[in-house]
PDB file of N, CA and C in Angstrom:
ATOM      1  N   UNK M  30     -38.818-220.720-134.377  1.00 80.00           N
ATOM      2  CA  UNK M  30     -37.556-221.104-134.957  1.00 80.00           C
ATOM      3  C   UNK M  30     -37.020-222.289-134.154  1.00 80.00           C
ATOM      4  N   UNK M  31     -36.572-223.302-134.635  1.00 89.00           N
ATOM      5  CA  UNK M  31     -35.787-224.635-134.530  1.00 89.00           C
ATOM      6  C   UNK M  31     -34.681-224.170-133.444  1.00 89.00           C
ATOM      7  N   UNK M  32     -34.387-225.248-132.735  1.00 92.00           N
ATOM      8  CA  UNK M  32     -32.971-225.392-132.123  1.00 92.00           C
ATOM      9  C   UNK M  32     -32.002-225.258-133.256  1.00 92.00           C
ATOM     10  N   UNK M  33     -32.013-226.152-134.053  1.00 94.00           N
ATOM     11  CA  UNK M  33     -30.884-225.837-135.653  1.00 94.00           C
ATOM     12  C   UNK M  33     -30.748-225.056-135.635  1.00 94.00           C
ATOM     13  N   UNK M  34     -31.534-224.842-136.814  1.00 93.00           N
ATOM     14  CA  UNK M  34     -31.383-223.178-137.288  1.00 93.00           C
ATOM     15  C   UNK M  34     -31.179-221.702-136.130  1.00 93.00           C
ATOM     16  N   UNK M  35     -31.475-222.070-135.050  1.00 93.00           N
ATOM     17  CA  UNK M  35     -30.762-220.355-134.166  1.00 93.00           C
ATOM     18  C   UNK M  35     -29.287-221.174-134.398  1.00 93.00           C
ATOM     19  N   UNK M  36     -28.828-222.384-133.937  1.00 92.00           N
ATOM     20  CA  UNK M  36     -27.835-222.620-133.702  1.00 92.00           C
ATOM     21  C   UNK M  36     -26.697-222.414-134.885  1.00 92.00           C
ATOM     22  N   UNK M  37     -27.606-222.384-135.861  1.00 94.00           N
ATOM     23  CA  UNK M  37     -26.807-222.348-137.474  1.00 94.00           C
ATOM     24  C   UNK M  37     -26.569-220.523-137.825  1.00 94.00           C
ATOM     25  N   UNK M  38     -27.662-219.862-137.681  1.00 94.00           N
ATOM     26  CA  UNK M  38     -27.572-218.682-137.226  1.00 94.00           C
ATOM     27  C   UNK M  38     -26.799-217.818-135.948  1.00 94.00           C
ATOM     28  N   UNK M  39     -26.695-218.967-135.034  1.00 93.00           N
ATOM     29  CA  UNK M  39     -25.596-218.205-133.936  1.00 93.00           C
ATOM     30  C   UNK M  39     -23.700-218.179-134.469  1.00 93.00           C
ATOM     31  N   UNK M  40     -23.705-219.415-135.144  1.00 93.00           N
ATOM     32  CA  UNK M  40     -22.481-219.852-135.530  1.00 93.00           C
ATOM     33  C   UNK M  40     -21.853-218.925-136.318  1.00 93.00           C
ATOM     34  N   UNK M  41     -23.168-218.411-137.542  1.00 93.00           N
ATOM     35  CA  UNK M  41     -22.962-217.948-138.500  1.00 93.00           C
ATOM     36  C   UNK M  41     -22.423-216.169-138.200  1.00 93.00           C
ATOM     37  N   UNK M  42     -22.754-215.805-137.242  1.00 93.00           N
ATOM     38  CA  UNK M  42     -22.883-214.773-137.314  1.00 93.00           C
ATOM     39  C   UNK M  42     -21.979-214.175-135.934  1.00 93.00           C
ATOM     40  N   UNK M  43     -21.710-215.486-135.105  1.00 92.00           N
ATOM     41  CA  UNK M  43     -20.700-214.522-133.932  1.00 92.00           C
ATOM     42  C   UNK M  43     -19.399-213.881-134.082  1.00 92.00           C
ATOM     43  N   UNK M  44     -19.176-213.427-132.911  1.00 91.00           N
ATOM     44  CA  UNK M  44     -17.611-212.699-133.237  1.00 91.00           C
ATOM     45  C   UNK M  44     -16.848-213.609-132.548  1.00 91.00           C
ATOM     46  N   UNK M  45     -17.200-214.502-131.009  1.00 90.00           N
ATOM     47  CA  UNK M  45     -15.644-214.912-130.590  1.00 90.00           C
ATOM     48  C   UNK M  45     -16.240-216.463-130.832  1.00 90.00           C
ATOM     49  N   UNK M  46     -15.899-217.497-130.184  1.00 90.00           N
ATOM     50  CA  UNK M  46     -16.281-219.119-129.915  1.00 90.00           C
ATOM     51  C   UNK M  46     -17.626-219.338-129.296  1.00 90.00           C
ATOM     52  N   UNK M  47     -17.570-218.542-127.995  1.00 90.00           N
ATOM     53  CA  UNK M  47     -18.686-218.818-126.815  1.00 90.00           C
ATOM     54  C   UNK M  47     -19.639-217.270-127.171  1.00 90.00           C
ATOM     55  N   UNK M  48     -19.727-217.109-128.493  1.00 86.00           N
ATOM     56  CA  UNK M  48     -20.512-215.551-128.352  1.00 86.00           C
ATOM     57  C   UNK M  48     -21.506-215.597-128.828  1.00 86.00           C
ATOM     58  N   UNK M  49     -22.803-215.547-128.348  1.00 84.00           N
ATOM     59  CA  UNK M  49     -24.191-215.686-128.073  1.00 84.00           C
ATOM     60  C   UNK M  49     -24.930-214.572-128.287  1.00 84.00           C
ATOM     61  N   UNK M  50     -24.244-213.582-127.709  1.00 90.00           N
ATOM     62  CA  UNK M  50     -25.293-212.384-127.756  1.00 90.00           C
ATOM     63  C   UNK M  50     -25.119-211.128-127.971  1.00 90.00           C
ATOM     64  N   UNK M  51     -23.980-210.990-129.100  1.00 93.00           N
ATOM     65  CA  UNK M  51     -24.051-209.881-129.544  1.00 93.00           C
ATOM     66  C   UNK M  51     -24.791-209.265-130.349  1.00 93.00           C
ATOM     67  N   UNK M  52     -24.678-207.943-130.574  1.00 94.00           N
ATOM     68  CA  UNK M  52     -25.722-207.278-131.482  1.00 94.00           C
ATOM     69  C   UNK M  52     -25.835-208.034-132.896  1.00 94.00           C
ATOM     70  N   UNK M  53     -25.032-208.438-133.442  1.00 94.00           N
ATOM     71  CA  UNK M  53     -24.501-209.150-134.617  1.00 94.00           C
ATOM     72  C   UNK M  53     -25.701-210.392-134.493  1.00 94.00           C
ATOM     73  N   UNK M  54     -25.378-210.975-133.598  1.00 95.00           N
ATOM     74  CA  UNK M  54     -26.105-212.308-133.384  1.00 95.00           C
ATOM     75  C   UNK M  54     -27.629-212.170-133.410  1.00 95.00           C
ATOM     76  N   UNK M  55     -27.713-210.833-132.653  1.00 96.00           N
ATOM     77  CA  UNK M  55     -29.330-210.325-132.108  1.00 96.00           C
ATOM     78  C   UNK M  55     -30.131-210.231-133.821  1.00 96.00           C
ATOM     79  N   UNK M  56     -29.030-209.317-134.201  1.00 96.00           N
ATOM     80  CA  UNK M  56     -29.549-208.539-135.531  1.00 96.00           C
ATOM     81  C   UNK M  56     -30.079-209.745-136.642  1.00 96.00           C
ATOM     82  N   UNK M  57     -29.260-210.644-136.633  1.00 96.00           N
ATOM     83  CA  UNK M  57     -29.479-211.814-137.358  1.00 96.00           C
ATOM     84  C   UNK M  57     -30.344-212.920-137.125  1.00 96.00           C
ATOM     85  N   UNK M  58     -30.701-213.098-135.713  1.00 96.00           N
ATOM     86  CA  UNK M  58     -32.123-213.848-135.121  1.00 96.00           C
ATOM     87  C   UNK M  58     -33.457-212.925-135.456  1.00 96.00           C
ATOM     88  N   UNK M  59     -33.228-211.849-135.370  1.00 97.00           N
ATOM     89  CA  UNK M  59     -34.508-210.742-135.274  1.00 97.00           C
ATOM     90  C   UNK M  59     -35.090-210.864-136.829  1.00 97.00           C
ATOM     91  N   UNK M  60     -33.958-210.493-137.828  1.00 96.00           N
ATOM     92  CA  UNK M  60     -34.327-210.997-139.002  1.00 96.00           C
ATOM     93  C   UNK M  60     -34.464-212.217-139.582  1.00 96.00           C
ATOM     94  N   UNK M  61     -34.191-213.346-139.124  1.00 96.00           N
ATOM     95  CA  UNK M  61     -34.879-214.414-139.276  1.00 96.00           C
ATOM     96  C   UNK M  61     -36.559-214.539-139.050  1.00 96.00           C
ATOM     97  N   UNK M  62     -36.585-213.875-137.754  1.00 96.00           N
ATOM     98  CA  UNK M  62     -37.797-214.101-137.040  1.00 96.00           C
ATOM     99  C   UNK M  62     -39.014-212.834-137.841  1.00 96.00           C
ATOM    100  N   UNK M  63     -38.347-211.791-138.428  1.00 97.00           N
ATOM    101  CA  UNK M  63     -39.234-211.146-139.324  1.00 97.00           C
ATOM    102  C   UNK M  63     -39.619-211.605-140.311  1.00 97.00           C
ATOM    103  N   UNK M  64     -38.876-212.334-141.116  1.00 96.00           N
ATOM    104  CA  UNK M  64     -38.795-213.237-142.293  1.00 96.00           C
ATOM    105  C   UNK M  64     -39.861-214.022-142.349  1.00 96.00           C
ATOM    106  N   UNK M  65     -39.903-214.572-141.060  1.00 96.00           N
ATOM    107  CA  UNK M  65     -41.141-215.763-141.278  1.00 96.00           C
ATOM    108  C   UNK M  65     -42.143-214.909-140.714  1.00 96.00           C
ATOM    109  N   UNK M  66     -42.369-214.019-139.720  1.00 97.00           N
ATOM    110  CA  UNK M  66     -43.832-213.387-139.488  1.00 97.00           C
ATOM    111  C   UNK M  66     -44.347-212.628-140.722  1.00 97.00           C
ATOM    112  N   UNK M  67     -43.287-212.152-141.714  1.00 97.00           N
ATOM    113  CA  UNK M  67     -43.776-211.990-142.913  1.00 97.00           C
ATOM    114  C   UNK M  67     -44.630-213.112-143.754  1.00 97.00           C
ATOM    115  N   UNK M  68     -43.955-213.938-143.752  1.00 97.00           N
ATOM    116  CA  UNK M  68     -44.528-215.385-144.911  1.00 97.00           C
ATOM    117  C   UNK M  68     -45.973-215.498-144.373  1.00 97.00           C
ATOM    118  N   UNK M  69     -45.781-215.376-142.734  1.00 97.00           N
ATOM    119  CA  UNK M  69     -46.837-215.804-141.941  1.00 97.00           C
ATOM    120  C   UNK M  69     -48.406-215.119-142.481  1.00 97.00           C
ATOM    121  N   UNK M  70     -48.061-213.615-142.207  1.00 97.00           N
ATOM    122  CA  UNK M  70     -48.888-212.577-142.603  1.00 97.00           C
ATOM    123  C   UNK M  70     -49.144-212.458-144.054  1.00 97.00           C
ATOM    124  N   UNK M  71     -48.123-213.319-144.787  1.00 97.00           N
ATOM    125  CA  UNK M  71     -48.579-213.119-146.497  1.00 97.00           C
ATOM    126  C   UNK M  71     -50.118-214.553-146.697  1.00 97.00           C
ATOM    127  N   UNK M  72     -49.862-215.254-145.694  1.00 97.00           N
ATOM    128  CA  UNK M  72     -50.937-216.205-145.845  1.00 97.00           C
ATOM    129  C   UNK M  72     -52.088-215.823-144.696  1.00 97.00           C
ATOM    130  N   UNK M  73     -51.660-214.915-143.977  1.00 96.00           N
ATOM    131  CA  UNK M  73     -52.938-215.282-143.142  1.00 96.00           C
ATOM    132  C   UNK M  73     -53.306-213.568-142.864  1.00 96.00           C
ATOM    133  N   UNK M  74     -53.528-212.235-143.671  1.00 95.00           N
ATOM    134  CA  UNK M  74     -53.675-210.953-143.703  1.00 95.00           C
ATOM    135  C   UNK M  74     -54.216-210.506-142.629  1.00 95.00           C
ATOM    136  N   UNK M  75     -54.971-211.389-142.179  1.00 96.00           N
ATOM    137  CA  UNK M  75     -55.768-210.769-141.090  1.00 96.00           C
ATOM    138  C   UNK M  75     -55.540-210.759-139.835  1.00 96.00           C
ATOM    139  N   UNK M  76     -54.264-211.466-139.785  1.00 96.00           N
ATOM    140  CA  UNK M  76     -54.110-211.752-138.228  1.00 96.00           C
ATOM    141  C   UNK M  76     -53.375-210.395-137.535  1.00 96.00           C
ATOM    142  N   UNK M  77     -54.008-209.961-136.790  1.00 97.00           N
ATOM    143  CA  UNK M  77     -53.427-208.663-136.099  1.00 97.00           C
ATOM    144  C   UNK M  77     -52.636-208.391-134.706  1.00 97.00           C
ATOM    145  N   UNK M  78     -52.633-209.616-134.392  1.00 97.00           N
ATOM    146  CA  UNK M  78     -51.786-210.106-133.263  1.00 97.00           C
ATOM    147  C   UNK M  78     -50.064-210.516-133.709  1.00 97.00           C
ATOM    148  N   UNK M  79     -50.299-211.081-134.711  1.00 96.00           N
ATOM    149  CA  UNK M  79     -48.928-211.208-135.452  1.00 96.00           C
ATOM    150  C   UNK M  79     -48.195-209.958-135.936  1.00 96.00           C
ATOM    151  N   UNK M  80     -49.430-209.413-136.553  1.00 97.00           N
ATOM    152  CA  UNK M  80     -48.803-208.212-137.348  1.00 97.00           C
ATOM    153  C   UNK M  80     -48.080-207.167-135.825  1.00 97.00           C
ATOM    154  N   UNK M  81     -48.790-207.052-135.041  1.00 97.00           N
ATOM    155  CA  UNK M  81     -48.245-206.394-133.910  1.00 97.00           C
ATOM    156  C   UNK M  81     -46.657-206.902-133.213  1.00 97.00           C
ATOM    157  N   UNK M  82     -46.795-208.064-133.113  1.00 97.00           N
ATOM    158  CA  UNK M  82     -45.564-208.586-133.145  1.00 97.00           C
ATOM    159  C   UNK M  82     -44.678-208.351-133.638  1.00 97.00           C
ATOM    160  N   UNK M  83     -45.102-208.509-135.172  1.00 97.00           N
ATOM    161  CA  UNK M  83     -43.772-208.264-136.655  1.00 97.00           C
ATOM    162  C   UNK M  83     -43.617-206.320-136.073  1.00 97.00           C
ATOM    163  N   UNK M  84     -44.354-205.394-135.678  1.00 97.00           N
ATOM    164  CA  UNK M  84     -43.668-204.412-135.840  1.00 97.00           C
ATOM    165  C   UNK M  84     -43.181-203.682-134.936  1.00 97.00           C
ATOM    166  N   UNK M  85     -43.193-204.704-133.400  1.00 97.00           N
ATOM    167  CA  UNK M  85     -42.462-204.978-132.264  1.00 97.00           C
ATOM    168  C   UNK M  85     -40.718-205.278-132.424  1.00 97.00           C
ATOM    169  N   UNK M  86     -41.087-206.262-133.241  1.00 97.00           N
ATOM    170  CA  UNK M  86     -39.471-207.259-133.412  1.00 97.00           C
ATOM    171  C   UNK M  86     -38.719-205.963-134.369  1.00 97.00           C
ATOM    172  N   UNK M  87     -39.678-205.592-135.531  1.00 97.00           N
ATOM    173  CA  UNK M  87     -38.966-204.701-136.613  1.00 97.00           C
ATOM    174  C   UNK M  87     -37.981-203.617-135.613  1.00 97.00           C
ATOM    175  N   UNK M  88     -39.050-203.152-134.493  1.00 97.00           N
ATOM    176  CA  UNK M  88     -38.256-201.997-133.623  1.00 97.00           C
ATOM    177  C   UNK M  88     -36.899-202.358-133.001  1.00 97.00           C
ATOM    178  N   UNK M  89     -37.079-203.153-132.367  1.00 97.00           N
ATOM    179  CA  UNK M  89     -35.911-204.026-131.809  1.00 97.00           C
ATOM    180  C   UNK M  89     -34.726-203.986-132.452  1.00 97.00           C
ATOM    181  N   UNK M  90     -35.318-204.456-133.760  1.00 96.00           N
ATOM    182  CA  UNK M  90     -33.855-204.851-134.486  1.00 96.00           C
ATOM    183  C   UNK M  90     -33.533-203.726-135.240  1.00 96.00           C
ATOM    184  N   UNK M  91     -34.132-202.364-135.197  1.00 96.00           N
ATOM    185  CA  UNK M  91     -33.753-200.955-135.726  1.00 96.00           C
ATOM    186  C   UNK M  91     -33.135-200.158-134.781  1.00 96.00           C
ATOM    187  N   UNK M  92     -33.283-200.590-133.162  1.00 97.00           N
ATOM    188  CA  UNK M  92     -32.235-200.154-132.472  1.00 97.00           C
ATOM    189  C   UNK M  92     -31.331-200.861-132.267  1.00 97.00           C
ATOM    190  N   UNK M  93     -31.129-201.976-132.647  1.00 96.00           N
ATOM    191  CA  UNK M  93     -29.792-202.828-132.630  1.00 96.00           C
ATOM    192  C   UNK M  93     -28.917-202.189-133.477  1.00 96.00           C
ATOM    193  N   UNK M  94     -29.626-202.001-135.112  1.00 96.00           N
ATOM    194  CA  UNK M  94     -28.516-201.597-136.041  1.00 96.00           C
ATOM    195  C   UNK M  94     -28.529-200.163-135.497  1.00 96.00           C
ATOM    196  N   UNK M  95     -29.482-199.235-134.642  1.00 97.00           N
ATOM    197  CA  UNK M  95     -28.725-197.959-134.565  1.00 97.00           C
ATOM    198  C   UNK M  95     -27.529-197.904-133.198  1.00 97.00           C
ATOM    199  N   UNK M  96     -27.557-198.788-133.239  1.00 96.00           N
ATOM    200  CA  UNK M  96     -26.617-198.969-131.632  1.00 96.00           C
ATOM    201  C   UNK M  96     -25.342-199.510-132.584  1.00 96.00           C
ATOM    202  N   UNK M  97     -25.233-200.483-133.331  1.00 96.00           N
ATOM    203  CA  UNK M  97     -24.036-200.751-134.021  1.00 96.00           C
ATOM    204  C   UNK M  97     -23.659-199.692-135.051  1.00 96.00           C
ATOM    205  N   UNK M  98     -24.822-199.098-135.852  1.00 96.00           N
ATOM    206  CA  UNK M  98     -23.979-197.840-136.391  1.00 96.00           C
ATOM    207  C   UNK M  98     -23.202-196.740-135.683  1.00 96.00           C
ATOM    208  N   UNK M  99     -23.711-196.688-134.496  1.00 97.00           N
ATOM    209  CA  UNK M  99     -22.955-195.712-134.103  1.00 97.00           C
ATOM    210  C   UNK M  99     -21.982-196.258-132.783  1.00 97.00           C
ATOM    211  N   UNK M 100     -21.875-197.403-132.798  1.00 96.00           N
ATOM    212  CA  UNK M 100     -20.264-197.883-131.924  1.00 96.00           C
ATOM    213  C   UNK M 100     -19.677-197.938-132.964  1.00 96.00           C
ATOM    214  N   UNK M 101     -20.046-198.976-133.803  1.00 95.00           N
ATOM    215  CA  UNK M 101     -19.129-199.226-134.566  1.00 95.00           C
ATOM    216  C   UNK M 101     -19.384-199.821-135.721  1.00 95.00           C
ATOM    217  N   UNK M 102     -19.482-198.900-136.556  1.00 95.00           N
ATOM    218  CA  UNK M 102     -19.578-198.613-138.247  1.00 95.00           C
ATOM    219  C   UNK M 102     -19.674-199.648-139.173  1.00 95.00           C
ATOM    220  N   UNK M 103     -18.252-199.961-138.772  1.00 95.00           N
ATOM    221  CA  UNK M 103     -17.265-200.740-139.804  1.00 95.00           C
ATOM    222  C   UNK M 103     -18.582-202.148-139.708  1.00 95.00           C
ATOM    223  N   UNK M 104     -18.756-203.059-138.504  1.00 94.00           N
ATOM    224  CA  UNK M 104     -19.485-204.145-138.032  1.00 94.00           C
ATOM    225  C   UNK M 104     -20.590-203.783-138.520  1.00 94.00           C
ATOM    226  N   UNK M 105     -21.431-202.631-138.850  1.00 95.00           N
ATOM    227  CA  UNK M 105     -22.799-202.188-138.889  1.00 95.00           C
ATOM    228  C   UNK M 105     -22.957-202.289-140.605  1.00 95.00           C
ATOM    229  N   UNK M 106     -22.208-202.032-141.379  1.00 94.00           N
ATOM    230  CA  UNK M 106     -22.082-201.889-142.954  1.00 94.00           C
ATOM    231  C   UNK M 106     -22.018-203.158-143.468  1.00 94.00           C
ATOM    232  N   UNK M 107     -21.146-204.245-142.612  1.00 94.00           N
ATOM    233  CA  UNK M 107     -21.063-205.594-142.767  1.00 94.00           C
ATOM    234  C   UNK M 107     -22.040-206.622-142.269  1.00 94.00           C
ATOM    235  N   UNK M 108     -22.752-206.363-141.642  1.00 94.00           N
ATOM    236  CA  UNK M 108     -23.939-206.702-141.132  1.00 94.00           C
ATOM    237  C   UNK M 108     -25.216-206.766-141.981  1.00 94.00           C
ATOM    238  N   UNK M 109     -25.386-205.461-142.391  1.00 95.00           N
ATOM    239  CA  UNK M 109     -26.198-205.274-143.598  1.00 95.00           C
ATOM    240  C   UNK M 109     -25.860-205.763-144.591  1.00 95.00           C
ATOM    241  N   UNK M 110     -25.036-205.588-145.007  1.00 94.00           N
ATOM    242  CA  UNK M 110     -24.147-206.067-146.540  1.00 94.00           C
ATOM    243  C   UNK M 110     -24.450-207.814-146.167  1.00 94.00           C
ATOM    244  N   UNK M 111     -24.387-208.621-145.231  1.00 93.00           N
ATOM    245  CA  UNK M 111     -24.169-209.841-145.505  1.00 93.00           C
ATOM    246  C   UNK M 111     -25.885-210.356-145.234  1.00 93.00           C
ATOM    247  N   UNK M 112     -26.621-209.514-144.567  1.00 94.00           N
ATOM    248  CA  UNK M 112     -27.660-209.579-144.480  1.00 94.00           C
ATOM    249  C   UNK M 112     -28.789-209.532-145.810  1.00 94.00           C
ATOM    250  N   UNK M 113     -28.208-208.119-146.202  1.00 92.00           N
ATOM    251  CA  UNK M 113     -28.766-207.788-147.789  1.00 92.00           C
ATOM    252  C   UNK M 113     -30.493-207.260-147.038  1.00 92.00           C
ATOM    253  N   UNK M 114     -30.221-206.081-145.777  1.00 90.00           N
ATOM    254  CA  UNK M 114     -30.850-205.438-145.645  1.00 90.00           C
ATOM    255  C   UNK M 114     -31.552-203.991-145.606  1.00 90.00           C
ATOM    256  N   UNK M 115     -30.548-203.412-146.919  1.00 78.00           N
ATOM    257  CA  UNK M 115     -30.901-202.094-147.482  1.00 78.00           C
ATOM    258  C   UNK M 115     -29.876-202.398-148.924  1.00 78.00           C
ATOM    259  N   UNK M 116     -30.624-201.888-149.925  1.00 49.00           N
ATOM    260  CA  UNK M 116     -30.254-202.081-150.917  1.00 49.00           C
ATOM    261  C   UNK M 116     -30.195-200.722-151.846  1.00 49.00           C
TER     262      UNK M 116
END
């Protein structure tokens, strides 16, 4: 991923001015970064080093959202919802 785009993705998604690394932020880089190891793996099936990766990152970002569902809800429903990651 580009300098841009995290940077367009950090913007997009923080809570204060200088906020970098919240779960919010995390949750929204992680799924970027699944996004494309998907595309990746839709062209290249065989690669099993990637695929290990993609279900590394997937974990990651399934304890992020279980860490925001259960601080705090309200941020965790909106997250998804703007994400459009359970339907």
């Amino acid at each position: 991923m580009d300098k841009e785009k995290k940077g367009q993705i950090i913007t997009q998604f923080r809570l204060r001015e200088n906020d970098s690394g919240s779960a919010d932020v995390q949750v929204a880089l992680l799924s970027e970064r699944i996004n494309r190891l998907t595309e990746h793996l839709k062209l290249y099936p065989q690669d099993r080093h990637s695929r290990h990766a993609l279900h590394g990152v997937i974990g990651q970002r399934r304890r992020f959202l279980r860490y925001l569902n259960r601080t705090v809800p309200e941020r965790y429903y909106s997250l998804v919802a703007r994400l459009s990651l359970r339907e």
